[in-house]
PDB file of C-alpha atoms in Angstrom:
ATOM      1  CA  UNK L  77      11.983 -14.481  -1.311  1.00  0.00           C
ATOM      2  CA  UNK L  78      10.440 -12.752   1.727  1.00  0.00           C
ATOM      3  CA  UNK L  79      10.194  -8.991   1.816  1.00  0.00           C
ATOM      4  CA  UNK L  80      10.458  -6.739   4.851  1.00  0.00           C
ATOM      5  CA  UNK L  81       7.567  -4.300   5.324  1.00  0.00           C
ATOM      6  CA  UNK L  82       8.518  -0.704   6.197  1.00  0.00           C
ATOM      7  CA  UNK L  83       5.645   1.647   7.015  1.00  0.00           C
ATOM      8  CA  UNK L  84       6.337   5.362   6.880  1.00  0.00           C
ATOM      9  CA  UNK L  85       5.402   7.378   9.986  1.00  0.00           C
ATOM     10  CA  UNK L  86       2.335   9.090   8.444  1.00  0.00           C
ATOM     11  CA  UNK L  87       0.944   5.727   7.358  1.00  0.00           C
ATOM     12  CA  UNK L  88       1.685   4.153  10.731  1.00  0.00           C
ATOM     13  CA  UNK L  89      -0.155   7.008  12.473  1.00  0.00           C
ATOM     14  CA  UNK L  90      -3.179   6.491  10.194  1.00  0.00           C
ATOM     15  CA  UNK L  91      -3.092   2.746  10.852  1.00  0.00           C
ATOM     16  CA  UNK L  92      -2.861   3.207  14.614  1.00  0.00           C
ATOM     17  CA  UNK L  93      -5.871   5.545  14.519  1.00  0.00           C
ATOM     18  CA  UNK L  94      -8.154   2.877  13.069  1.00  0.00           C
ATOM     19  CA  UNK L  95     -10.544   0.766  15.121  1.00  0.00           C
ATOM     20  CA  UNK L  96      -9.276  -2.684  16.161  1.00  0.00           C
ATOM     21  CA  UNK L  97     -11.057  -4.634  13.425  1.00  0.00           C
ATOM     22  CA  UNK L  98      -9.928  -2.321  10.593  1.00  0.00           C
ATOM     23  CA  UNK L  99      -6.364  -2.230  11.950  1.00  0.00           C
ATOM     24  CA  UNK L 100      -6.265  -6.039  12.073  1.00  0.00           C
ATOM     25  CA  UNK L 101      -7.538  -6.337   8.477  1.00  0.00           C
ATOM     26  CA  UNK L 102      -5.098  -3.730   7.114  1.00  0.00           C
ATOM     27  CA  UNK L 103      -2.139  -5.303   8.921  1.00  0.00           C
ATOM     28  CA  UNK L 104      -3.024  -8.758   7.607  1.00  0.00           C
ATOM     29  CA  UNK L 105      -3.240  -7.497   4.014  1.00  0.00           C
ATOM     30  CA  UNK L 106       0.059  -5.607   4.358  1.00  0.00           C
ATOM     31  CA  UNK L 107       1.695  -8.723   5.819  1.00  0.00           C
ATOM     32  CA  UNK L 108       0.657 -10.648   2.698  1.00  0.00           C
ATOM     33  CA  UNK L 109       2.997  -8.364   0.724  1.00  0.00           C
ATOM     34  CA  UNK L 110       5.911 -10.079   2.455  1.00  0.00           C
ATOM     35  CA  UNK L 111       5.439 -13.090   0.179  1.00  0.00           C
ATOM     36  CA  UNK L 112       4.562 -11.352  -3.083  1.00  0.00           C
ATOM     37  CA  UNK L 113       4.200  -7.575  -3.467  1.00  0.00           C
ATOM     38  CA  UNK L 114       3.753  -7.568  -7.242  1.00  0.00           C
ATOM     39  CA  UNK L 115       0.518  -7.514  -9.257  1.00  0.00           C
ATOM     40  CA  UNK L 116      -0.780 -10.859 -10.412  1.00  0.00           C
ATOM     41  CA  UNK L 117      -3.913 -12.886  -9.960  1.00  0.00           C
ATOM     42  CA  UNK L 118      -6.732 -11.565  -7.814  1.00  0.00           C
ATOM     43  CA  UNK L 119      -6.531  -7.941  -8.898  1.00  0.00           C
ATOM     44  CA  UNK L 120      -5.923  -6.486  -5.431  1.00  0.00           C
ATOM     45  CA  UNK L 121      -2.440  -5.166  -6.362  1.00  0.00           C
ATOM     46  CA  UNK L 122      -1.867  -2.777  -9.238  1.00  0.00           C
ATOM     47  CA  UNK L 123       1.009  -0.781 -10.736  1.00  0.00           C
ATOM     48  CA  UNK L 124      -0.310   2.790 -10.822  1.00  0.00           C
ATOM     49  CA  UNK L 125       2.413   5.180 -11.977  1.00  0.00           C
ATOM     50  CA  UNK L 126       6.073   6.045 -12.120  1.00  0.00           C
ATOM     51  CA  UNK L 127       7.157   9.045 -10.019  1.00  0.00           C
ATOM     52  CA  UNK L 128       8.298  11.969 -12.169  1.00  0.00           C
ATOM     53  CA  UNK L 129      12.043  11.988 -12.685  1.00  0.00           C
ATOM     54  CA  UNK L 130      12.390   8.431 -11.400  1.00  0.00           C
ATOM     55  CA  UNK L 131      11.531   6.047 -14.236  1.00  0.00           C
ATOM     56  CA  UNK L 132      13.160   3.108 -12.443  1.00  0.00           C
ATOM     57  CA  UNK L 133      10.844   3.433  -9.399  1.00  0.00           C
ATOM     58  CA  UNK L 134       7.308   2.083  -9.515  1.00  0.00           C
ATOM     59  CA  UNK L 135       4.332   2.807  -7.267  1.00  0.00           C
ATOM     60  CA  UNK L 136       1.829   0.059  -6.487  1.00  0.00           C
ATOM     61  CA  UNK L 137      -1.643   0.198  -4.967  1.00  0.00           C
ATOM     62  CA  UNK L 138      -3.069  -2.519  -2.734  1.00  0.00           C
ATOM     63  CA  UNK L 139      -6.854  -2.616  -2.354  1.00  0.00           C
ATOM     64  CA  UNK L 140      -7.796  -3.571   1.188  1.00  0.00           C
ATOM     65  CA  UNK L 141     -11.390  -4.679   1.225  1.00  0.00           C
ATOM     66  CA  UNK L 142     -13.691  -1.944   0.017  1.00  0.00           C
ATOM     67  CA  UNK L 143     -12.554   0.535   2.630  1.00  0.00           C
ATOM     68  CA  UNK L 144      -8.822   1.215   2.254  1.00  0.00           C
ATOM     69  CA  UNK L 145      -5.962   1.441  -0.225  1.00  0.00           C
ATOM     70  CA  UNK L 146      -2.244   1.261   0.517  1.00  0.00           C
ATOM     71  CA  UNK L 147       0.405   2.711  -1.789  1.00  0.00           C
ATOM     72  CA  UNK L 148       3.882   1.251  -1.746  1.00  0.00           C
ATOM     73  CA  UNK L 149       7.183   0.838  -3.555  1.00  0.00           C
ATOM     74  CA  UNK L 150       9.617  -2.056  -3.593  1.00  0.00           C
ATOM     75  CA  UNK L 151      13.380  -1.953  -3.412  1.00  0.00           C
ATOM     76  CA  UNK L 152      15.507  -5.055  -3.113  1.00  0.00           C
ATOM     77  CA  UNK L 153      13.877  -7.021  -0.257  1.00  0.00           C
ATOM     78  CA  UNK L 154      11.823  -4.155   1.212  1.00  0.00           C
ATOM     79  CA  UNK L 155       8.249  -3.026   0.635  1.00  0.00           C
ATOM     80  CA  UNK L 156       7.932   0.615   1.685  1.00  0.00           C
ATOM     81  CA  UNK L 157       4.337   1.600   2.463  1.00  0.00           C
ATOM     82  CA  UNK L 158       4.125   5.299   1.688  1.00  0.00           C
ATOM     83  CA  UNK L 159       0.399   5.904   2.197  1.00  0.00           C
ATOM     84  CA  UNK L 160      -2.668   4.220   3.638  1.00  0.00           C
ATOM     85  CA  UNK L 161      -5.887   6.001   2.756  1.00  0.00           C
ATOM     86  CA  UNK L 162      -9.609   5.391   2.769  1.00  0.00           C
ATOM     87  CA  UNK L 163     -10.965   4.499  -0.671  1.00  0.00           C
ATOM     88  CA  UNK L 164     -12.630   7.924  -0.867  1.00  0.00           C
ATOM     89  CA  UNK L 165      -9.362   9.726  -0.056  1.00  0.00           C
ATOM     90  CA  UNK L 166      -7.434   7.608  -2.563  1.00  0.00           C
ATOM     91  CA  UNK L 167      -9.941   8.274  -5.352  1.00  0.00           C
ATOM     92  CA  UNK L 168      -9.953  11.983  -4.637  1.00  0.00           C
ATOM     93  CA  UNK L 169      -6.165  12.263  -4.424  1.00  0.00           C
ATOM     94  CA  UNK L 170      -5.412  10.217  -7.507  1.00  0.00           C
ATOM     95  CA  UNK L 171      -8.404  11.379  -9.588  1.00  0.00           C
ATOM     96  CA  UNK L 172      -9.916   7.923  -9.986  1.00  0.00           C
ATOM     97  CA  UNK L 173     -13.554   9.035  -9.549  1.00  0.00           C
TER      98      UNK L 173
END
């Protein structure tokens, strides 16, 4: 089953602000979610948490190289990209460091 990729405005603005090479890499990795957005082999996708008050919704993180991380949710045949951050921003925001 192929998924549609929906990128929220804030994430799209971040993506469009990247240099050409970084934008191309991020877009290619996001496009790969169309075939399989769920964690599995390779370790680049990970289930990170359930939003408070919404136990049926899951948030996933996609590592993009060593520079970026994308956070997304799935619903039916859509992958909704909610955030694209640098690794440093992602670690700081989610307390990973």
